[in-house]
Amino acid sequence: MSDNDKTRINRVITRTGDRGDTGLADGSRVSKWHPRIQVLGELDELNSGMGVLRARSLDADLDTVLGLAQQLLFDIGGELAIPGHRVIDDHDLVELESRADTFNAELPPLKEFVLPGGHPDAAWCHHCRTVARRTERHFVALQEADEDAVNPISLALVNRLSDLLFVMARVINLRQESPEVLWQPKAKRG
C-alpha cells in the first residue's frame, strides 16, 4: 500500500472533544482554549478565507500563489499538531518574499495609506490580510507561553503572508482598474 492509498480520516464525528479538550497528533490532549489550539483555529480561518478568494475568478499567477500559501498554512498547522515537529524552512520564507516582490514591482509607490476596499476580490484579500495579522498575534502569544512550541520561521512566514496579501490586494485593484481607497487625514476630509 502506498502512502497515497492510506486513509487519514475515516470518521469525522468522534465525540472525544465533547468535554472541551482536543487531541494533538502525538496523542496528547489539551484544552480547546489552549494557545496552540487558538493558533490552529486562526490558521484554519485564514486558510478558509483564502479558499473563498480562490473560488473567485483570479488571475492564474495570483491563484497559484494563494494555493502555495494555503499549503504552507496547512504545513504550519501540522507543526503545531505535532509538538517539536518542523516543516517550514527558510526556503519557504524566501519563496513568499520573492512572490511579494514580484507583485509589488507592478505597483506604483504608495503616497498614502490604503483603506480596505476597491474591487470585491481586493477587499476580501484585505480581509484575509487582517486574519493573517490576528493569527500572527496569537502565534506570538503561544511563543511567549511556550517558546519551543513555535517554529520561528513559521511565525515569520505568517508575517510575510500578511504583507503578500496586502500587495496582492493592490495588484487586484490595479488589474481590475478599480481605484484604491486611500486614507485622507481628517483635516483634508473637510
XYZ file of N, CA and C in Angstrom:
570
model
N 0.853 -1.186 0.000
C 0.000 0.000 0.000
C 0.890 1.238 0.000
N 0.659 2.128 -0.933
C 1.452 3.359 -0.999
C 0.911 4.371 -0.009
N 1.713 5.421 0.244
C 1.276 6.492 1.139
C -0.003 7.147 0.639
N -0.177 7.192 -0.684
C -1.371 7.809 -1.251
C -2.627 6.980 -1.006
N -2.469 5.689 -0.733
C -3.608 4.811 -0.508
C -4.051 4.774 0.945
N -3.271 5.332 1.856
C -3.602 5.294 3.277
C -4.746 6.248 3.585
N -5.689 5.791 4.372
C -6.786 6.638 4.813
C -6.321 7.425 6.021
N -6.440 8.730 5.961
C -6.039 9.580 7.079
C -7.201 9.821 8.032
N -8.372 10.038 7.476
C -9.542 10.332 8.296
C -10.678 9.456 7.783
N -11.172 8.579 8.633
C -12.287 7.759 8.194
C -13.549 8.040 9.003
N -13.401 8.857 10.040
C -14.561 9.209 10.855
C -14.390 10.649 11.332
N -15.384 11.471 11.072
C -15.314 12.874 11.470
C -15.870 13.059 12.875
N -16.985 12.441 13.169
C -17.590 12.574 14.497
C -16.980 11.511 15.412
N -16.194 11.975 16.371
C -15.523 11.050 17.293
C -16.020 11.178 18.723
N -16.622 12.306 19.054
C -17.135 12.622 20.390
C -16.021 12.782 21.434
N -14.768 12.690 21.030
C -13.671 12.775 22.002
C -13.454 14.189 22.521
N -13.982 15.187 21.829
C -13.798 16.570 22.266
C -15.010 17.173 22.957
N -15.971 16.338 23.277
C -17.219 16.845 23.858
C -17.037 17.518 25.213
N -15.943 17.262 25.896
C -15.720 17.857 27.219
C -14.812 19.088 27.163
N -14.511 19.550 25.946
C -13.741 20.787 25.833
C -12.249 20.603 25.660
N -11.833 19.393 25.353
C -10.417 19.197 25.055
C -10.307 18.564 23.676
N -9.102 18.558 23.147
C -8.880 18.021 21.810
C -7.532 17.314 21.777
N -7.382 16.411 20.844
C -6.148 15.642 20.742
C -5.184 16.237 19.748
N -3.910 16.209 20.126
C -2.843 16.569 19.194
C -2.402 15.291 18.472
N -1.651 15.440 17.421
C -1.249 14.294 16.607
C -0.318 13.334 17.349
N 0.302 13.792 18.434
C 1.165 12.897 19.210
C 0.380 12.115 20.263
N -0.938 12.296 20.292
C -1.780 11.579 21.237
C -2.097 12.348 22.511
N -1.391 13.446 22.763
C -1.674 14.236 23.965
C -2.963 15.024 23.767
N -3.570 15.420 24.873
C -4.820 16.172 24.827
C -4.619 17.500 25.531
N -5.215 18.548 24.952
C -5.132 19.887 25.523
C -6.500 20.535 25.440
N -6.706 21.575 26.227
C -7.946 22.329 26.203
C -8.134 22.979 24.832
N -9.374 23.068 24.421
C -9.663 23.739 23.156
C -9.391 25.236 23.244
N -9.122 25.716 24.443
C -8.782 27.117 24.641
C -7.270 27.301 24.758
N -6.501 26.243 24.673
C -5.035 26.304 24.766
C -4.496 27.202 23.643
N -3.450 27.985 23.929
C -2.903 28.874 22.891
C -2.528 28.148 21.597
N -2.079 26.913 21.693
C -1.732 26.143 20.482
C -2.988 25.925 19.620
N -4.095 25.622 20.275
C -5.343 25.385 19.544
C -5.893 26.698 19.003
N -5.671 27.788 19.734
C -6.076 29.103 19.229
C -5.377 29.399 17.900
N -4.083 29.126 17.837
C -3.340 29.377 16.593
C -3.844 28.457 15.488
N -4.088 27.196 15.827
C -4.615 26.275 14.816
C -5.949 26.776 14.265
N -6.804 27.300 15.130
C -8.079 27.847 14.679
C -7.901 29.064 13.791
N -6.963 29.919 14.159
C -6.691 31.109 13.336
C -6.150 30.709 11.967
N -5.254 29.718 11.938
C -4.720 29.236 10.662
C -5.837 28.681 9.785
N -6.766 27.954 10.413
C -7.886 27.379 9.691
C -8.772 28.480 9.108
N -9.056 29.515 9.913
C -9.883 30.617 9.422
C -9.193 31.346 8.271
N -7.896 31.580 8.402
C -7.144 32.245 7.342
C -7.149 31.407 6.072
N -6.908 30.116 6.228
C -6.882 29.226 5.067
C -8.259 29.186 4.400
N -9.312 29.174 5.209
C -10.670 29.175 4.655
C -10.960 30.465 3.903
N -10.540 31.593 4.455
C -10.732 32.870 3.781
C -10.007 32.923 2.452
N -8.810 32.365 2.434
C -8.068 32.335 1.171
C -8.730 31.388 0.178
N -9.379 30.338 0.678
C -10.141 29.448 -0.194
C -11.318 30.160 -0.830
N -11.985 31.033 -0.072
C -13.079 31.831 -0.629
C -12.535 32.723 -1.741
N -11.405 33.346 -1.501
C -10.795 34.208 -2.516
C -10.445 33.401 -3.765
N -9.911 32.190 -3.570
C -9.533 31.356 -4.716
C -10.748 30.841 -5.474
N -11.911 30.823 -4.834
C -13.126 30.375 -5.520
C -13.612 31.416 -6.526
N -13.034 32.598 -6.470
C -13.358 33.671 -7.406
C -12.525 33.477 -8.682
N -12.788 34.274 -9.688
C -12.023 34.199 -10.941
C -10.803 35.102 -10.833
N -9.740 34.590 -10.267
C -8.497 35.357 -10.124
C -7.558 35.059 -11.278
N -6.639 35.964 -11.513
C -5.577 35.697 -12.467
C -4.784 34.477 -11.990
N -4.279 33.707 -12.947
C -3.613 32.438 -12.630
C -2.427 32.627 -11.684
N -1.659 33.708 -11.867
C -0.483 33.890 -11.001
C -0.895 34.155 -9.556
N -1.995 34.890 -9.360
C -2.493 35.148 -8.011
C -3.020 33.859 -7.386
N -3.778 33.102 -8.156
C -4.327 31.842 -7.659
C -3.218 30.866 -7.283
N -2.188 30.802 -8.088
C -1.067 29.896 -7.801
C -0.406 30.246 -6.477
N -0.173 31.511 -6.247
C 0.478 31.935 -5.005
C -0.433 31.677 -3.805
N -1.724 31.930 -3.959
C -2.647 31.636 -2.863
C -2.686 30.140 -2.577
N -2.633 29.325 -3.620
C -2.593 27.875 -3.428
C -1.352 27.444 -2.667
N -0.207 28.019 -3.018
C 1.036 27.736 -2.291
C 0.900 28.149 -0.830
N 0.349 29.336 -0.609
C 0.196 29.826 0.766
C -0.731 28.917 1.569
N -1.798 28.426 0.947
C -2.699 27.519 1.658
C -1.968 26.244 2.070
N -1.150 25.721 1.193
C -0.377 24.514 1.523
C 0.572 24.783 2.691
N 1.226 25.939 2.654
C 2.153 26.291 3.734
C 1.426 26.460 5.067
N 0.232 27.049 5.031
C -0.540 27.192 6.268
C -0.901 25.824 6.843
N -1.217 24.883 5.977
C -1.520 23.541 6.459
C -0.270 22.894 7.040
N 0.884 23.148 6.422
C 2.156 22.647 6.972
C 2.399 23.205 8.377
N 2.118 24.490 8.554
C 2.299 25.112 9.868
C 1.343 24.472 10.879
N 0.123 24.217 10.447
C -0.813 23.521 11.318
C -0.283 22.162 11.730
N 0.348 21.472 10.805
C 0.967 20.182 11.126
C 2.068 20.323 12.159
N 2.849 21.382 12.038
C 3.893 21.632 13.045
C 3.276 21.787 14.429
N 2.183 22.509 14.496
C 1.552 22.757 15.793
C 0.829 21.523 16.323
N 0.363 20.670 15.439
C -0.350 19.464 15.860
C 0.591 18.390 16.395
N 1.860 18.482 16.013
C 2.861 17.513 16.471
C 3.956 18.294 17.194
N 3.860 18.416 18.511
C 4.866 19.190 19.253
C 6.292 18.777 18.885
N 7.109 19.792 18.590
C 8.510 19.560 18.228
C 8.742 19.318 16.754
N 7.691 19.166 15.977
C 7.798 18.887 14.541
C 8.064 20.185 13.785
N 8.955 20.146 12.804
C 9.268 21.322 11.997
C 9.225 20.967 10.516
N 8.514 21.765 9.742
C 8.407 21.558 8.300
C 8.838 22.812 7.543
N 8.368 23.974 7.996
C 8.642 25.234 7.314
C 10.105 25.596 7.492
N 10.730 26.003 6.389
C 12.141 26.371 6.465
C 12.387 27.688 5.717
N 13.627 28.112 5.713
C 13.989 29.387 5.084
C 13.584 29.455 3.618
N 13.634 28.331 2.926
C 13.255 28.306 1.510
C 11.811 28.787 1.333
N 10.918 28.334 2.222
C 9.513 28.732 2.131
C 9.351 30.232 2.345
N 10.095 30.751 3.300
C 10.046 32.180 3.607
C 10.533 33.008 2.416
N 11.647 32.591 1.833
C 12.209 33.290 0.673
C 11.239 33.229 -0.505
N 10.577 32.088 -0.673
C 9.618 31.939 -1.772
C 8.478 32.950 -1.652
N 7.900 33.092 -0.452
C 6.813 34.067 -0.278
C 7.310 35.495 -0.480
N 8.488 35.798 0.050
C 9.060 37.141 -0.127
C 9.263 37.444 -1.606
N 9.764 36.461 -2.341
C 10.017 36.639 -3.765
C 8.726 36.899 -4.525
N 7.680 36.160 -4.176
C 6.385 36.366 -4.835
C 5.847 37.763 -4.527
N 5.972 38.198 -3.285
C 5.512 39.540 -2.906
C 6.292 40.603 -3.672
N 7.605 40.419 -3.779
C 8.435 41.384 -4.512
C 8.042 41.452 -5.988
N 7.755 40.298 -6.576
C 7.363 40.257 -7.989
C 6.064 41.027 -8.202
N 5.075 40.779 -7.341
C 3.803 41.502 -7.466
C 3.985 42.993 -7.192
N 4.785 43.308 -6.193
C 4.982 44.705 -5.815
C 5.617 45.518 -6.939
N 6.422 44.854 -7.777
C 7.067 45.550 -8.894
C 6.045 46.098 -9.895
N 4.833 45.544 -9.906
C 3.780 46.030 -10.804
C 3.149 47.328 -10.312
N 3.322 47.638 -9.054
C 2.527 48.682 -8.399
C 3.212 50.039 -8.372
N 2.423 51.086 -8.453
C 3.001 52.422 -8.231
C 3.303 52.577 -6.738
N 4.259 53.434 -6.418
C 4.564 53.640 -4.999
C 3.367 54.245 -4.264
N 3.276 53.926 -3.004
C 2.193 54.470 -2.172
C 2.540 55.874 -1.705
N 1.560 56.747 -1.787
C 1.751 58.104 -1.273
C 0.882 58.337 -0.050
N 0.000 57.383 0.230
C -0.910 57.491 1.375
C -1.284 56.082 1.810
N -1.839 55.964 3.012
C -2.293 54.667 3.486
C -3.491 54.207 2.662
N -3.583 52.893 2.459
C -4.663 52.303 1.688
C -5.716 51.755 2.648
N -6.971 52.099 2.394
C -8.076 51.515 3.150
C -8.537 50.249 2.436
N -8.994 49.250 3.168
C -9.535 48.058 2.508
C -10.714 48.436 1.629
N -10.728 47.942 0.430
C -11.827 48.255 -0.476
C -11.409 48.121 -1.916
N -12.109 48.838 -2.764
C -11.863 48.732 -4.198
C -12.667 47.570 -4.767
N -12.045 46.785 -5.591
C -12.688 45.615 -6.179
C -13.046 44.625 -5.078
N -14.188 43.921 -5.186
C -14.568 42.969 -4.136
C -13.493 41.933 -3.814
N -12.757 41.457 -4.818
C -11.695 40.481 -4.554
C -10.556 41.118 -3.764
N -10.257 42.367 -4.066
C -9.217 43.083 -3.315
C -9.664 43.289 -1.874
N -10.926 43.644 -1.693
C -11.446 43.844 -0.338
C -11.359 42.541 0.461
N -11.692 41.415 -0.173
C -11.606 40.131 0.527
C -10.142 39.778 0.813
N -9.262 40.112 -0.083
C -7.831 39.891 0.137
C -7.360 40.693 1.352
N -7.843 41.919 1.485
C -7.531 42.727 2.669
C -8.077 42.059 3.927
N -9.279 41.493 3.826
C -9.837 40.781 4.982
C -8.909 39.625 5.379
N -8.467 38.863 4.409
C -7.536 37.761 4.695
C -6.257 38.291 5.352
N -5.807 39.453 4.899
C -4.618 40.075 5.500
C -4.844 40.346 6.975
N -6.024 40.831 7.339
C -6.275 41.129 8.748
C -6.362 39.843 9.573
N -6.877 38.786 8.977
C -6.907 37.494 9.677
C -5.475 36.980 9.862
N -4.625 37.199 8.864
C -3.217 36.803 9.000
C -2.551 37.562 10.143
N -2.845 38.848 10.269
C -2.278 39.637 11.372
C -2.763 39.129 12.730
N -4.054 38.794 12.813
C -4.571 38.249 14.062
C -3.930 36.889 14.369
N -3.756 36.079 13.341
C -3.090 34.783 13.508
C -1.689 34.994 14.055
N -1.010 35.974 13.515
C 0.349 36.289 13.974
C 0.345 36.668 15.453
N -0.620 37.465 15.883
C -0.694 37.859 17.294
C -0.902 36.642 18.201
N -1.752 35.723 17.775
C -1.964 34.505 18.562
C -0.708 33.639 18.565
N -0.002 33.633 17.454
C 1.265 32.904 17.353
C 2.266 33.450 18.373
N 2.337 34.769 18.467
C 3.253 35.404 19.427
C 2.851 35.053 20.855
N 1.557 35.033 21.137
C 1.092 34.652 22.476
C 1.509 33.224 22.799
N 1.391 32.325 21.829
C 1.844 30.945 22.040
C 3.344 30.903 22.282
N 4.087 31.666 21.511
C 5.542 31.708 21.674
C 5.924 32.219 23.057
N 5.203 33.215 23.549
C 5.501 33.744 24.880
C 5.144 32.741 25.970
N 4.124 31.915 25.726
C 3.732 30.895 26.701
C 4.649 29.679 26.645
N 5.133 29.350 25.447
C 5.965 28.155 25.257
C 6.836 28.359 24.026
N 8.025 28.876 24.241
C 8.911 29.230 23.124
C 9.204 28.044 22.219
N 9.302 26.848 22.789
C 9.614 25.660 21.994
C 8.449 25.224 21.103
N 7.244 25.726 21.366
C 6.070 25.326 20.590
C 6.050 25.954 19.201
N 6.833 27.000 18.995
C 6.751 27.780 17.760
C 8.038 27.670 16.954
N 7.872 27.326 15.693
C 8.970 27.406 14.738
C 9.076 28.886 14.359
N 10.183 29.560 14.701
C 10.271 30.994 14.407
C 10.141 31.315 12.918
N 10.505 30.381 12.068
C 10.371 30.620 10.626
C 8.891 30.607 10.237
N 8.099 29.761 10.898
C 6.657 29.737 10.626
C 6.006 31.045 11.054
N 6.419 31.558 12.198
C 5.907 32.856 12.652
C 6.258 33.943 11.640
N 7.493 33.946 11.168
C 7.913 34.932 10.163
C 7.125 34.758 8.867
N 6.819 33.511 8.508
C 6.080 33.266 7.281
C 4.669 33.857 7.360
N 4.018 33.722 8.507
C 2.679 34.307 8.656
C 2.768 35.831 8.531
N 3.831 36.416 9.085
C 4.041 37.857 8.941
C 4.206 38.241 7.471
N 5.018 37.487 6.745
C 5.235 37.769 5.322
C 3.952 37.564 4.534
N 3.163 36.583 4.940
C 1.917 36.322 4.226
C 0.981 37.519 4.318
N 0.928 38.163 5.461
C 0.064 39.348 5.564
C 0.567 40.451 4.626
N 1.883 40.598 4.525
C 2.443 41.566 3.573
C 2.084 41.191 2.134
N 2.231 39.917 1.820
C 1.904 39.433 0.477
C 0.438 39.701 0.152
N -0.448 39.447 1.097
C -1.874 39.674 0.859
C -2.177 41.159 0.633
N -1.477 42.035 1.335
C -1.641 43.475 1.116
C -1.246 43.832 -0.323
N -0.095 43.332 -0.745
C 0.380 43.612 -2.103
C -0.578 43.017 -3.131
N -1.056 41.804 -2.871
C -1.975 41.170 -3.814
C -3.289 41.950 -3.926
N -3.778 42.488 -2.822
C -4.992 43.310 -2.875
C -4.771 44.515 -3.786
N -3.622 45.131 -3.659
C -3.319 46.279 -4.522
C -3.211 45.859 -5.985
N -2.607 44.690 -6.239
C -2.480 44.192 -7.610
C -3.861 43.912 -8.193
N -4.724 43.309 -7.407
C -6.080 43.029 -7.891
C -6.771 44.333 -8.283
N -6.681 45.349 -7.435
C -7.296 46.638 -7.775
C -6.698 47.210 -9.056
N -5.402 47.137 -9.179
C -4.740 47.666 -10.373
C -5.208 46.925 -11.620
N -5.157 45.607 -11.581
C -5.519 44.815 -12.750
C -7.000 44.923 -13.101
N -7.838 45.130 -12.088
C -9.273 45.260 -12.326
C -9.670 46.713 -12.611
N -8.667 47.588 -12.643
C -8.883 49.020 -12.886
C -9.885 49.599 -11.895
N -9.731 49.160 -10.669
C -10.571 49.642 -9.575
C -9.720 50.541 -8.692
N -10.092 51.788 -8.538
C -9.255 52.700 -7.757
C -9.094 52.228 -6.313
N -7.883 52.386 -5.812
C -7.641 52.094 -4.406
C -8.314 53.164 -3.554
N -8.773 52.746 -2.420
C -9.379 53.678 -1.478
C -8.255 54.159 -0.559
N -7.967 55.431 -0.631
C -6.858 55.989 0.163
C -7.388 56.703 1.405
N -6.653 56.581 2.477
C -6.982 57.292 3.705
C -6.715 58.773 3.501
N -7.627 59.574 3.985
C -7.450 61.012 3.962
C -7.423 61.496 5.401
N -6.391 62.230 5.783
C -6.369 62.777 7.136
C -7.619 63.613 7.388
N -8.064 63.642 8.618
C -9.302 64.323 8.991
C -9.340 65.774 8.508
N -8.190 66.439 8.629
C -8.139 67.857 8.226
C -8.426 68.035 6.731
N -8.132 67.014 5.920
C -8.355 67.108 4.476
C -9.728 66.605 4.061
N -10.454 65.966 4.988
C -11.769 65.415 4.653
C -12.861 66.472 4.712
N -12.531 67.623 5.230
C -13.488 68.701 5.218
C -14.277 68.862 6.412
